[in-house]
Amino acid sequence: MTPVNLKSLAEQLHLSIATVSRALRDSHEVSEATKVRVRALATALNYEPNAYASSLRRNVSKTIGVVIPKVANHFFALAINGIEEAARQSGYHVLIYLTHDDYAREVAIVQHLKGGRVDGLLMSVASGTEDFAHIKSLKDTNLPIVFFDRVCAEVATAKVTTNDYESGYQATEHLIQSGCRTIAHLLISNNLSIGQFRQQGYLDALTAHGLPPDPDLVLNGVMDNEQNVVLIRELLQRRPDIDGIFASVERLAISAYHVCKELGRRIPEDIKIIGFSNLEAASLLDPPLSTITQPAYDIGREAAKILIRAVEKKKDILPSQSLVLNSELFQRRSTAAG
Amino acid sequence: MTPVNLKSLAEQLHLSIATVSRALRDSHEVSEATKVRVRALATALNYEPNAYASSLRRNVSKTIGVVIPKVANHFFALAINGIEEAARQSGYHVLIYLTHDDYAREVAIVQHLKGGRVDGLLMSVASGTEDFAHIKSLKDTNLPIVFFDRVCAEVATAKVTTNDYESGYQATEHLIQSGCRTIAHLLISNNLSIGQFRQQGYLDALTAHGLPPDPDLVLNGVMDNEQNVVLIRELLQRRPDIDGIFASVERLAISAYHVCKELGRRIPEDIKIIGFSNLEAASLLDPPLSTITQPAYDIGREAAKILIRAVEKKKDILPSQSLVLNSELFQRRSTAAG
DNA sequence: TTTATTTACGCAAACGTTTTCGGTAGGTGC
DNA sequence: GCACCTACCGAAAACGTTTGCGTAAATAAA
């Protein structure tokens, strides 16, 4: 079976390759009559242009890369959903890379992307990343980059985030207004700005309501969930006065649930819990978990839109194009006043 | 800034492009001394070969496509995780396409893939797909395809699935052994074989235990969850004797939970529920949901492995390479015998 | 009629890489 | 001395597409 490409089409139509190419791209330099002829044969033979030849020649791949820590996480899954939607609408393809929060993997991936495989990059940096040289070096190749959620402050480009400070403040305030006086903050400590913003919101909400911040109530979680359960258990046993928990990370809220059940602390009667989460099933938990939910889909979609717009216009992406989309507080039974 | 490609490297090294290319690919036709020189400059200048030029010339893209209905679903998210892992290990890139269970989108995506953008395809077909001509036509271009989970029986290739029939049988048997006598089956009716297998397992388990199958107990759900709640409510009100529910689809189990709470049916005292689900939070639901959980990560990884192996060896994929990975039944309180 | 202008198409170069084919230099065996 | 081999390297074609430029004919303007 002969390959179906511009050459074979041209031969069958007794035209030049150039004319066939132009006809298919609807150029004004070719008559309507031949356009019709060309299109007819192309669809008849199921012609599809070779993406790599086209990309090579035009130096454009119609592909964007997405580098994220993980996909088995409802936030990132929803973000990909939004990204794919925006990409599809503009005819872009989506390459996915997972760092698993591993710095070395992130570096390797970023290095690979210098090969021109993508026209632009969406990125949520790994929590283990402390040195951003690899990202800067990629940006120096003029590859447009947009960060979302886990941004890299040191690289001057657009960032799409949620209002982490305000959300941390709101969550803490919500616990206070529900009657809590001794509020713990569970977080994963790393150098990501989002964690710091949430922590600051927590602290400011406490002081604003006359509650003195206590470092003993701030628990730095780790990667391993089993270990987190141990840490949280220790905290709750050491400080039986804790009556509220603000979890900056979904799985810390889940671990807190486990510990409370194990220790016989009733939620929300003895202790109230609120957490950042995109869990669909939050309302089905026992009890339903109050959440701060990020607009993950929108974050992904808007980030992709900014990126694609820049790629198409061949214009640099400015930090001023950054977007902050508000998270939403869903009040459920785990923080019911009582 | 001059581009860093083979040409520029060759000029600086006073070598030919051919030699530089061979040196970087570690050909035996170039001396060790020059290899060292070439590699040194290449790493110094951060050279990364142009992926599209390479793909065009070698007719190989080191990229696999993944076409799935959705990503905001723990099963598919885990599957992607496995796919990415296998791909990364073999140096492959992963393109993601979402059909949203829409036939037209699936056709458009498949048509696009004829452009040679991917070396192979992993696919889980959309539930709305009834005609497989587009897939067959893609396969006719000699593109290797491996189906996973939602397979297409009409295309002769490898399929990676789970033991749907046995799982349906086990789930039903588990309900019977927990004391249920009137067991409803909630499913999404479509022409996917997995649904049919599960339904058959349900029927066979009933008859094997002397319970007469009753078509009135089989509920065909729809896409819209609100509508499903209505349907389930009608069913439970029409048949107050129902004491067990087997949900073939996660969200139907969730909807059943909602209806039970609304109608005041206690789980598991009045009615027991088990469902296919990859929900992480199943154990945190109220009450914890018994599940049949598919090995999603392994399914994705094994499917990708089969595909990549075939791509590398340039050999056809045979239906005999199909794999069946067993699901696991997690018994939780929603089916506690009482 | 002559001179611009437009229309419709072909030629050929380019994108960066890989690979075939060959060529040169030096060494080895006879 | 000659034939032969090996080690190393370069020239150039090829992958399929896009596009600047040229050109012939047709049309419009003068």
XYZ file of C-alpha atoms (C1' of nucleotides) in Angstrom:
736
model
C 0.000 0.000 0.000
C 1.539 3.267 -1.106
C 1.726 5.887 1.590
C -0.808 8.659 1.337
C 1.087 11.906 1.544
C 1.314 15.110 -0.416
C 3.493 13.478 -3.016
C 1.119 10.653 -3.801
C -1.828 13.019 -3.833
C 0.000 15.329 -6.198
C 0.815 12.543 -8.590
C -2.722 11.295 -8.762
C -4.038 14.798 -9.317
C -1.330 15.781 -11.794
C -0.482 18.729 -9.639
C 2.623 19.826 -7.821
C 3.157 19.072 -4.161
C 3.099 22.773 -3.451
C -0.326 23.263 -4.937
C -1.773 20.328 -3.061
C -0.354 21.626 0.182
C -1.735 25.063 -0.466
C -5.101 23.728 -1.496
C -5.444 21.822 1.741
C -4.477 24.874 3.741
C -7.082 26.842 1.799
C -4.585 29.272 0.358
C -5.884 32.045 -1.877
C -3.184 31.158 -4.341
C -5.091 28.198 -5.676
C -8.334 28.195 -7.628
C -11.547 27.048 -6.094
C -11.898 24.321 -8.694
C -8.618 22.624 -7.825
C -9.270 23.045 -4.135
C -12.399 21.001 -4.558
C -10.559 18.330 -6.503
C -7.778 18.141 -3.945
C -10.037 18.029 -0.944
C -12.136 15.337 -2.546
C -9.208 13.014 -3.055
C -7.721 13.825 0.339
C -10.834 12.857 2.215
C -11.376 9.878 -0.038
C -7.929 8.538 0.773
C -8.211 9.543 4.410
C -5.202 11.773 4.129
C -3.836 13.150 7.384
C -0.778 15.404 7.236
C 2.345 14.100 8.897
C 2.549 15.933 12.171
C 6.312 15.709 12.470
C 7.138 16.975 9.029
C 4.821 19.875 9.616
C 6.226 20.590 13.032
C 9.758 20.444 11.746
C 9.137 22.811 8.922
C 7.013 25.307 10.815
C 8.862 25.027 14.055
C 5.558 24.626 15.838
C 4.229 21.403 17.258
C 0.712 22.269 18.330
C 1.531 20.457 21.528
C 1.736 21.626 25.096
C 3.419 19.789 27.913
C 1.982 19.323 31.374
C 4.364 18.555 34.202
C 2.676 17.709 37.476
C 3.578 15.749 40.582
C 0.859 13.158 40.225
C -2.367 12.406 38.483
C -4.022 10.116 40.997
C -5.198 13.129 42.923
C -8.494 14.735 42.271
C -7.069 18.229 42.078
C -4.616 17.405 39.323
C -7.060 15.147 37.546
C -9.538 17.983 37.351
C -6.827 20.386 36.293
C -5.857 18.086 33.425
C -9.476 17.951 32.489
C -9.548 21.728 32.175
C -6.247 21.792 30.338
C -7.355 19.194 27.851
C -10.536 21.093 27.207
C -8.745 24.346 26.456
C -6.159 22.536 24.360
C -8.738 20.664 22.332
C -10.623 23.828 21.560
C -7.495 25.340 20.062
C -6.344 22.189 18.335
C -3.496 21.486 20.706
C -2.234 18.147 21.921
C -1.356 17.442 25.531
C 1.751 15.613 26.713
C 1.681 14.491 30.340
C 4.684 14.037 32.581
C 4.603 13.001 36.239
C 7.356 13.973 38.617
C 6.041 12.037 41.621
C 7.335 14.995 43.602
C 10.848 13.875 42.794
C 13.391 16.554 41.981
C 15.599 14.359 39.816
C 12.682 13.281 37.674
C 11.598 16.858 37.251
C 15.033 17.859 36.048
C 15.174 14.992 33.579
C 11.754 15.813 32.198
C 12.537 19.481 31.805
C 15.791 18.680 30.051
C 13.958 16.442 27.606
C 11.544 19.205 26.777
C 14.334 21.323 25.388
C 14.157 19.167 22.284
C 11.357 21.356 20.993
C 8.741 18.732 21.522
C 6.278 21.214 22.974
C 5.310 24.756 22.120
C 4.627 25.614 25.728
C 4.590 24.181 29.179
C 2.183 24.054 32.086
C 3.803 23.167 35.327
C 3.121 22.503 38.953
C 6.495 22.074 40.566
C 7.483 19.102 42.683
C 7.445 19.657 46.401
C 11.027 18.478 46.652
C 12.312 21.089 44.242
C 14.506 23.707 45.824
C 16.735 24.678 42.957
C 15.030 26.142 39.917
C 17.990 26.330 37.584
C 16.548 23.671 35.301
C 13.346 25.650 34.888
C 15.154 28.903 34.294
C 17.361 27.250 31.731
C 14.267 25.962 29.951
C 12.730 29.396 30.007
C 15.933 30.762 28.515
C 15.217 28.723 25.411
C 12.183 30.985 25.017
C 9.730 28.248 25.790
C 6.583 29.830 27.236
C 5.767 28.505 30.691
C 2.742 28.986 32.893
C 2.747 27.719 36.452
C -0.371 26.611 38.208
C -1.075 25.862 41.846
C 2.459 25.035 42.864
C 4.271 27.947 41.396
C 7.907 28.869 41.192
C 8.336 32.428 42.406
C 11.804 32.795 40.952
C 10.755 32.505 37.346
C 9.121 35.568 35.813
C 6.018 34.298 34.082
C 2.289 33.969 34.605
C 1.008 31.898 37.505
C -2.502 30.633 38.048
C -3.235 29.991 41.675
C -5.948 30.094 44.192
C -6.279 32.536 47.080
C -4.298 30.445 49.528
C -3.813 33.127 52.152
C -7.475 34.088 52.273
C -8.539 30.464 52.249
C -6.302 29.638 55.191
C -7.684 32.663 56.959
C -11.293 31.745 56.194
C -10.897 28.146 57.224
C -9.372 29.133 60.534
C -11.968 31.815 61.100
C -14.696 29.328 60.332
C -13.381 27.012 63.041
C -13.212 29.881 65.513
C -16.744 30.929 64.738
C -17.833 27.331 65.200
C -16.530 27.534 68.735
C -12.963 26.256 68.500
C -10.349 27.843 70.729
C -7.349 25.551 70.305
C -6.795 25.002 66.621
C -4.075 22.820 65.179
C -2.690 23.291 61.701
C -1.581 20.231 59.763
C 0.601 20.934 56.767
C 3.270 19.432 54.604
C 6.308 21.541 55.125
C 8.255 22.381 52.023
C 9.402 25.410 50.213
C 6.218 25.799 48.211
C 4.717 29.192 48.569
C 1.177 27.890 48.797
C 1.860 26.173 52.104
C 3.412 29.328 53.496
C 0.438 31.426 52.415
C -2.021 29.084 54.054
C 0.025 29.025 57.226
C 0.112 32.810 57.318
C -3.650 32.958 56.846
C -4.035 30.569 59.765
C -1.794 32.665 61.993
C -3.392 35.965 61.076
C -6.898 34.626 61.654
C -5.895 33.447 65.115
C -4.414 36.782 66.173
C -7.267 38.713 64.603
C -9.606 36.840 66.912
C -7.434 37.206 69.962
C -6.137 33.665 69.989
C -2.377 33.438 70.525
C -0.585 31.371 67.880
C 1.159 28.381 69.400
C 3.970 26.676 67.441
C 3.227 23.470 69.296
C -0.080 23.279 67.428
C 1.510 23.342 63.989
C 2.305 19.861 62.758
C 4.633 19.261 59.848
C 3.497 16.156 58.058
C 5.657 13.911 55.921
C 5.260 11.962 52.712
C 4.350 8.693 54.372
C 0.747 8.535 55.520
C 1.388 5.872 58.153
C 3.928 8.142 59.737
C 1.476 11.023 59.633
C -1.070 8.983 61.570
C 1.560 8.456 64.262
C 2.417 12.141 64.363
C -1.194 13.254 64.563
C -1.940 10.713 67.286
C 0.963 12.023 69.322
C -0.239 15.578 68.859
C -3.806 14.858 69.909
C -2.659 12.883 72.927
C -0.152 15.507 73.966
C -2.671 18.288 73.547
C -6.097 17.010 74.557
C -7.284 20.608 74.527
C -7.224 20.724 70.748
C -10.787 21.263 69.540
C -10.199 22.185 65.940
C -8.009 21.012 63.081
C -7.202 22.878 59.904
C -5.560 20.547 57.396
C -3.729 22.210 54.537
C -3.539 18.961 52.645
C -6.342 16.543 51.896
C -4.634 13.406 53.073
C -3.761 14.984 56.395
C -7.467 15.581 56.956
C -8.106 11.946 56.128
C -5.398 10.822 58.512
C -6.884 13.078 61.181
C -10.231 11.344 60.667
C -8.582 7.990 61.211
C -6.859 9.118 64.382
C -10.028 10.668 65.795
C -11.979 7.460 65.257
C -9.185 5.479 66.813
C -8.961 7.744 69.866
C -12.698 8.000 70.231
C -12.803 11.740 69.618
C -16.165 12.592 68.179
C -16.338 14.819 65.125
C -17.624 17.516 65.388
C -18.668 17.312 69.050
C -15.151 16.954 70.502
C -13.104 18.235 67.628
C -13.918 19.973 64.388
C -12.030 19.443 61.169
C -11.751 21.372 57.953
C -9.351 20.682 55.152
C -8.248 21.682 51.703
C -9.721 19.030 49.462
C -11.118 18.285 46.054
C -12.506 14.974 47.184
C -15.794 14.278 45.437
C -16.899 12.113 48.290
C -16.324 14.710 51.001
C -20.047 14.946 51.584
C -20.251 11.185 52.054
C -17.600 10.862 54.700
C -18.499 10.090 58.283
C -19.180 12.829 59.130
C -19.259 14.888 55.942
C -16.047 16.884 55.781
C -16.049 20.647 55.564
C -13.656 21.610 52.822
C -11.881 24.426 51.140
C -12.189 23.365 47.563
C -9.998 24.752 44.835
C -11.437 25.466 41.389
C -9.158 22.854 39.905
C -10.836 22.569 36.522
C -10.842 26.325 36.046
C -7.266 26.650 37.184
C -6.187 24.143 34.565
C -8.297 25.661 31.839
C -7.272 29.245 32.487
C -3.616 28.338 32.732
C -3.843 26.537 29.411
C -5.662 29.467 27.834
C -2.985 31.930 28.893
C -0.300 29.627 27.590
C -1.935 28.945 24.251
C -2.699 32.590 23.708
C 0.961 33.430 24.213
C 2.070 30.630 21.911
C -0.227 31.740 19.132
C 0.699 35.403 19.400
C 4.351 34.535 19.875
C 4.457 36.982 22.733
C 6.189 36.611 26.053
C 4.115 35.729 29.045
C 4.259 38.383 31.694
C 3.886 37.869 35.422
C 1.134 40.458 35.213
C -1.023 37.946 33.373
C -1.209 35.884 36.524
C -4.604 34.851 37.743
C -5.962 34.112 41.185
C -9.112 32.020 41.275
C -10.954 31.819 44.527
C -11.409 28.623 46.447
C -14.750 27.901 47.993
C -15.527 26.930 51.568
C -18.060 24.122 51.836
C -19.460 23.919 55.302
C -20.431 20.395 56.285
C -21.032 18.517 59.476
C -17.393 18.097 60.509
C -17.408 21.744 61.611
C -20.996 21.984 62.794
C -21.225 24.375 65.691
C -22.222 22.732 68.879
C 21.717 33.353 19.975
C 22.614 30.719 17.409
C 20.554 27.543 17.609
C 22.319 24.562 19.081
C 21.853 21.708 16.652
C 24.037 19.192 14.891
C 25.132 21.755 12.369
C 26.367 24.275 14.896
C 28.058 21.552 16.906
C 29.777 20.245 13.792
C 31.068 23.677 12.867
C 32.531 24.349 16.263
C 34.176 20.936 16.346
C 35.372 21.091 12.743
C 33.588 17.852 12.070
C 30.843 16.843 9.710
C 27.238 16.675 10.817
C 27.292 12.961 10.184
C 30.145 12.360 12.559
C 28.578 14.403 15.305
C 25.307 12.542 14.928
C 27.106 9.216 15.059
C 29.186 10.233 18.029
C 26.142 11.151 20.017
C 24.470 7.882 19.145
C 27.622 6.069 20.221
C 28.307 4.533 16.851
C 31.343 2.275 16.494
C 32.255 4.165 13.375
C 33.668 7.060 15.294
C 36.815 7.069 17.428
C 36.606 7.250 21.169
C 38.588 10.472 21.162
C 36.127 12.369 18.990
C 33.199 10.887 20.883
C 34.574 12.452 24.019
C 35.070 15.787 22.317
C 31.562 15.757 20.861
C 29.853 14.722 24.041
C 31.714 17.370 25.982
C 30.533 20.185 23.764
C 27.031 18.778 23.528
C 26.524 18.724 27.260
C 28.256 22.062 27.633
C 25.841 23.687 25.211
C 22.898 21.763 26.599
C 22.235 20.161 23.256
C 18.992 18.250 22.965
C 18.181 16.637 19.610
C 15.145 17.978 17.826
C 12.438 15.435 18.431
C 10.530 16.188 15.258
C 13.438 15.964 12.887
C 14.372 12.672 14.450
C 10.827 11.372 14.330
C 10.438 12.397 10.721
C 13.604 10.738 9.631
C 13.228 7.545 11.612
C 9.491 7.312 11.292
C 9.268 6.701 15.017
C 8.061 9.207 17.557
C 8.752 7.559 20.896
C 5.276 8.638 21.842
C 2.195 6.676 22.744
C -1.327 7.998 22.797
C -3.861 7.365 25.512
C -7.512 7.780 24.666
C -9.860 7.529 27.625
C -13.318 8.778 28.484
C -12.253 10.935 31.395
C -9.447 11.566 33.799
C -11.350 12.896 36.792
C -12.077 9.354 37.835
C -9.842 7.457 40.120
C -9.717 4.382 37.937
C -8.442 6.222 34.897
C -6.164 8.446 36.936
C -4.485 5.374 38.392
C -4.326 3.774 34.982
C -2.545 6.816 33.579
C -0.188 6.615 36.477
C 0.724 3.063 35.501
C 0.949 3.961 31.842
C 3.249 6.880 32.499
C 5.477 4.724 34.631
C 5.892 2.083 31.944
C 6.367 4.731 29.284
C 8.990 6.611 31.244
C 10.970 3.472 31.857
C 11.206 2.885 28.134
C 11.771 6.508 27.217
C 8.323 7.060 25.761
C 6.182 10.154 25.917
C 2.483 10.090 26.694
C -0.191 12.027 24.831
C -3.571 12.207 26.557
C -6.926 12.553 24.852
C -10.297 12.629 26.583
C -13.461 11.549 24.813
C -15.876 12.460 27.606
C -17.717 9.356 26.480
C -18.672 11.159 23.321
C -18.602 9.175 20.101
C -17.972 12.160 17.839
C -14.988 13.257 19.871
C -13.578 9.775 19.814
C -13.817 9.642 16.048
C -12.133 13.029 15.679
C -9.309 12.043 17.993
C -8.715 8.749 16.246
C -8.686 10.461 12.871
C -6.081 12.915 14.101
C -3.874 10.100 15.261
C -3.500 8.861 11.722
C -0.990 11.648 11.205
C 1.690 9.445 12.669
C 1.923 11.427 15.847
C 2.063 8.305 17.988
C 3.813 4.964 17.669
C 1.049 3.145 19.444
C -2.256 3.662 21.157
C -3.820 2.697 24.449
C -7.546 2.993 24.465
C -10.578 2.645 26.632
C -13.541 3.182 24.354
C -16.314 5.663 25.007
C -19.526 4.195 26.320
C -21.448 5.835 23.516
C -19.438 4.126 20.824
C -21.369 1.562 18.832
C -19.598 1.693 15.527
C -15.937 0.757 15.526
C -15.102 1.631 11.936
C -12.856 4.495 12.990
C -10.812 2.217 15.206
C -10.558 -0.458 12.563
C -9.468 2.091 10.025
C -6.773 3.289 12.394
C -5.609 -0.244 12.953
C -5.439 -0.692 9.195
C -2.696 1.912 9.137
C -0.678 -0.630 11.134
C -0.776 1.420 14.292
C -0.475 -0.940 17.258
C -3.408 -0.654 19.650
C -4.003 -2.138 23.071
C -7.368 -1.810 24.738
C -7.782 -1.653 28.465
C -10.840 -1.918 30.662
C -13.396 -0.836 28.106
C -12.398 -2.988 25.217
C -13.595 -3.260 21.687
C -14.303 -6.884 20.901
C -14.411 -6.370 17.161
C -10.793 -5.368 16.797
C -8.257 -8.154 16.914
C -5.596 -6.993 19.327
C -4.541 -7.400 22.933
C -6.901 -6.322 25.682
C -6.108 -5.782 29.325
C -9.128 -6.183 31.520
C -10.227 -7.306 34.884
C -12.269 -10.396 35.692
C -15.617 -8.685 35.357
C -17.742 -11.814 35.306
C -16.148 -13.339 38.387
C -16.257 -10.009 40.182
C -19.952 -9.601 39.498
C -20.479 -13.143 40.684
C -18.430 -12.625 43.839
C -20.084 -9.350 44.725
C -23.524 -10.887 44.408
C -22.521 -13.986 46.289
C -21.086 -11.816 49.044
C -24.447 -10.058 49.414
C -26.251 -13.396 49.519
C -23.908 -14.744 52.150
C -24.447 -11.585 54.170
C -28.112 -12.421 54.284
C -29.618 -10.626 51.311
C -32.458 -12.263 49.423
C -33.691 -9.530 47.118
C -30.731 -8.028 45.363
C -30.937 -5.184 42.910
C -28.342 -4.567 40.247
C -27.576 -0.990 39.227
C -25.706 -0.607 35.989
C -25.133 1.777 33.135
C -26.559 0.085 30.117
C -24.455 0.327 27.024
C -22.820 -1.976 24.600
C -19.635 -2.302 26.592
C -18.781 -5.874 27.261
C -17.690 -5.218 30.819
C -21.221 -4.299 31.865
C -22.601 -7.405 30.266
C -20.049 -9.603 31.992
C -20.853 -8.142 35.380
C -24.550 -8.546 34.779
C -24.049 -12.171 33.814
C -22.036 -12.777 36.969
C -24.855 -11.272 38.987
C -27.456 -13.484 37.318
C -25.426 -16.659 37.631
C -24.695 -16.047 41.300
C -28.388 -15.618 41.990
C -29.418 -18.826 40.280
C -26.519 -20.726 41.780
C -27.899 -19.861 45.182
C -31.465 -20.622 44.316
C -32.607 -17.035 43.993
C -34.725 -16.369 40.906
C -33.437 -13.497 38.783
C -36.004 -10.750 38.492
C -35.712 -8.227 35.635
C -37.581 -5.722 37.770
C -34.553 -5.578 40.053
C -32.149 -4.551 37.337
C -31.936 -0.794 36.962
C -30.425 0.842 33.933
C -28.863 4.085 35.017
C -28.221 7.075 32.809
C -25.510 9.676 32.433
C -27.148 12.268 34.641
C -26.686 11.593 38.339
C -29.742 13.594 39.384
C -31.838 11.409 37.163
C -30.248 8.310 38.642
C -31.255 9.392 42.131
C -34.846 9.631 40.929
C -34.688 6.200 39.317
C -33.177 4.566 42.371
C -35.702 6.215 44.656
C -38.529 4.878 42.509
C -37.009 1.419 42.577
C -36.583 1.314 46.336
C -40.097 2.631 46.918
C -41.641 0.247 44.424
C -39.764 -2.701 45.874
C -39.430 -2.229 49.638
C -38.307 -5.842 49.832
C -34.933 -5.009 48.326
C -32.289 -5.769 50.940
C -29.151 -5.670 48.827
C -27.703 -3.536 46.066
C -24.904 -4.415 43.697
C -23.715 -1.321 41.824
C -21.675 -1.936 38.708
C -20.584 1.658 38.603
C -19.149 3.738 41.398
C -21.419 6.728 41.074
C -24.488 4.528 41.176
C -23.344 3.251 44.550
C -22.929 6.849 45.684
C -26.387 7.737 44.419
C -27.780 4.718 46.226
C -26.191 5.986 49.431
C -27.914 9.325 48.971
C -31.296 7.720 48.353
C -30.970 5.420 51.352
C -30.195 8.329 53.651
C -33.100 10.248 52.208
C -35.540 7.383 52.634
C -34.242 6.485 56.058
C -33.055 3.036 55.010
C -30.212 2.056 57.269
C -27.032 0.634 55.752
C -26.306 -2.201 56.361
C -29.184 -3.055 58.707
C -32.008 -2.527 56.209
C -30.089 -2.723 53.004
C -26.560 -3.750 52.088
C -24.564 -2.152 49.313
C -21.489 -3.177 47.381
C -20.099 -1.487 44.331
C -17.323 -1.430 41.804
C -15.122 1.429 42.909
C -11.604 2.756 43.049
C -12.573 5.435 45.499
C -9.758 6.019 47.962
C -12.198 7.261 50.526
C -14.440 4.208 50.431
C -13.361 3.276 53.919
C -14.292 6.719 55.187
C -17.852 6.780 53.869
C -20.778 6.524 56.213
C -20.817 3.586 56.518
C -17.596 2.385 54.882
C -18.462 0.994 51.466
C -17.644 -2.551 50.490
C -16.047 -2.457 47.093
C -14.830 -4.465 44.202
C -11.662 -2.631 43.352
C -9.922 -2.973 40.038
C -6.131 -3.040 39.836
C -6.169 0.176 37.854
C -2.482 0.990 38.116
C -1.464 -2.495 37.034
C -3.950 -2.514 34.207
C -2.458 0.685 32.843
C 1.111 -0.426 33.314
C 0.675 -3.860 31.780
C -1.254 -2.473 28.830
C 1.514 0.025 28.188
C 4.155 -2.666 28.493
C 2.462 -4.858 25.916
C 2.120 -1.919 23.584
C 5.673 -0.705 23.923
C 7.075 -4.188 23.515
C 5.201 -4.529 20.249
C 6.311 -1.120 19.044
C 9.955 -1.855 19.757
C 9.928 -5.263 18.140
C 7.781 -3.979 15.288
C 5.594 -7.007 15.688
C 1.844 -7.200 15.516
C -0.077 -7.423 18.731
C -2.070 -10.592 18.986
C -5.316 -11.081 20.871
C -3.542 -13.938 22.617
C -1.392 -11.405 24.449
C -4.459 -10.241 26.325
C -4.284 -10.073 30.070
C -6.878 -10.429 32.781
C -5.957 -8.927 36.131
C -8.132 -9.803 39.078
C -10.161 -7.286 40.991
C -10.263 -7.475 44.731
C -13.276 -7.533 47.019
C -12.921 -5.286 50.052
C -15.472 -6.143 52.662
C -16.527 -3.161 54.746
C -19.412 -2.236 56.951
C -21.929 -1.526 54.179
C -22.320 -5.279 53.741
C -21.830 -6.347 57.328
C -23.967 -9.388 58.088
C -26.709 -8.599 60.475
C -1.471 48.177 -28.821
C 1.386 48.458 -24.827
C 1.993 48.134 -20.069
C 0.667 46.834 -15.294
C -1.695 43.730 -12.474
C -3.752 39.624 -11.055
C -4.469 34.655 -10.950
C -2.900 30.038 -10.597
C 0.481 27.114 -10.401
C 5.448 24.851 -10.271
C 10.381 24.754 -8.716
C 13.302 24.229 -5.206
C 15.070 25.305 -0.773
C 14.577 24.716 3.868
C 13.550 22.496 8.726
C 17.287 18.920 11.684
C 18.101 14.466 11.785
C 19.614 9.682 10.267
C 21.828 6.655 7.205
C 23.750 4.893 2.898
C 27.529 5.050 0.242
C 31.756 5.922 -0.427
C 36.626 7.636 0.306
C 41.150 8.250 2.468
C 44.800 6.933 5.335
C 47.321 3.675 7.525
C 48.312 -1.037 8.668
C 48.844 -6.116 7.600
C 49.831 -10.269 4.957
C 51.964 -12.215 0.938
C 55.677 -4.257 -4.446
C 50.615 -5.361 -4.388
C 46.225 -6.662 -2.612
C 43.387 -6.356 1.201
C 41.425 -4.891 5.468
C 40.188 -1.792 9.142
C 39.245 2.560 11.326
C 37.517 6.830 10.782
C 35.141 10.314 8.595
C 32.427 13.280 4.893
C 29.006 14.079 1.128
C 24.547 13.746 0.175
C 20.038 11.803 0.029
C 16.007 11.110 2.392
C 11.774 11.812 5.695
C 6.999 15.083 4.405
C 5.864 19.473 4.805
C 5.788 24.648 4.034
C 6.944 28.734 1.514
C 9.705 32.351 -1.140
C 10.166 33.123 -5.630
C 9.487 32.697 -10.547
C 6.442 32.555 -14.498
C 2.893 31.935 -17.790
C -1.477 33.220 -19.007
C -5.333 36.029 -18.346
C -7.204 40.295 -17.284
C -7.279 45.208 -16.404
C -5.460 49.768 -17.026
C -3.216 53.101 -20.032
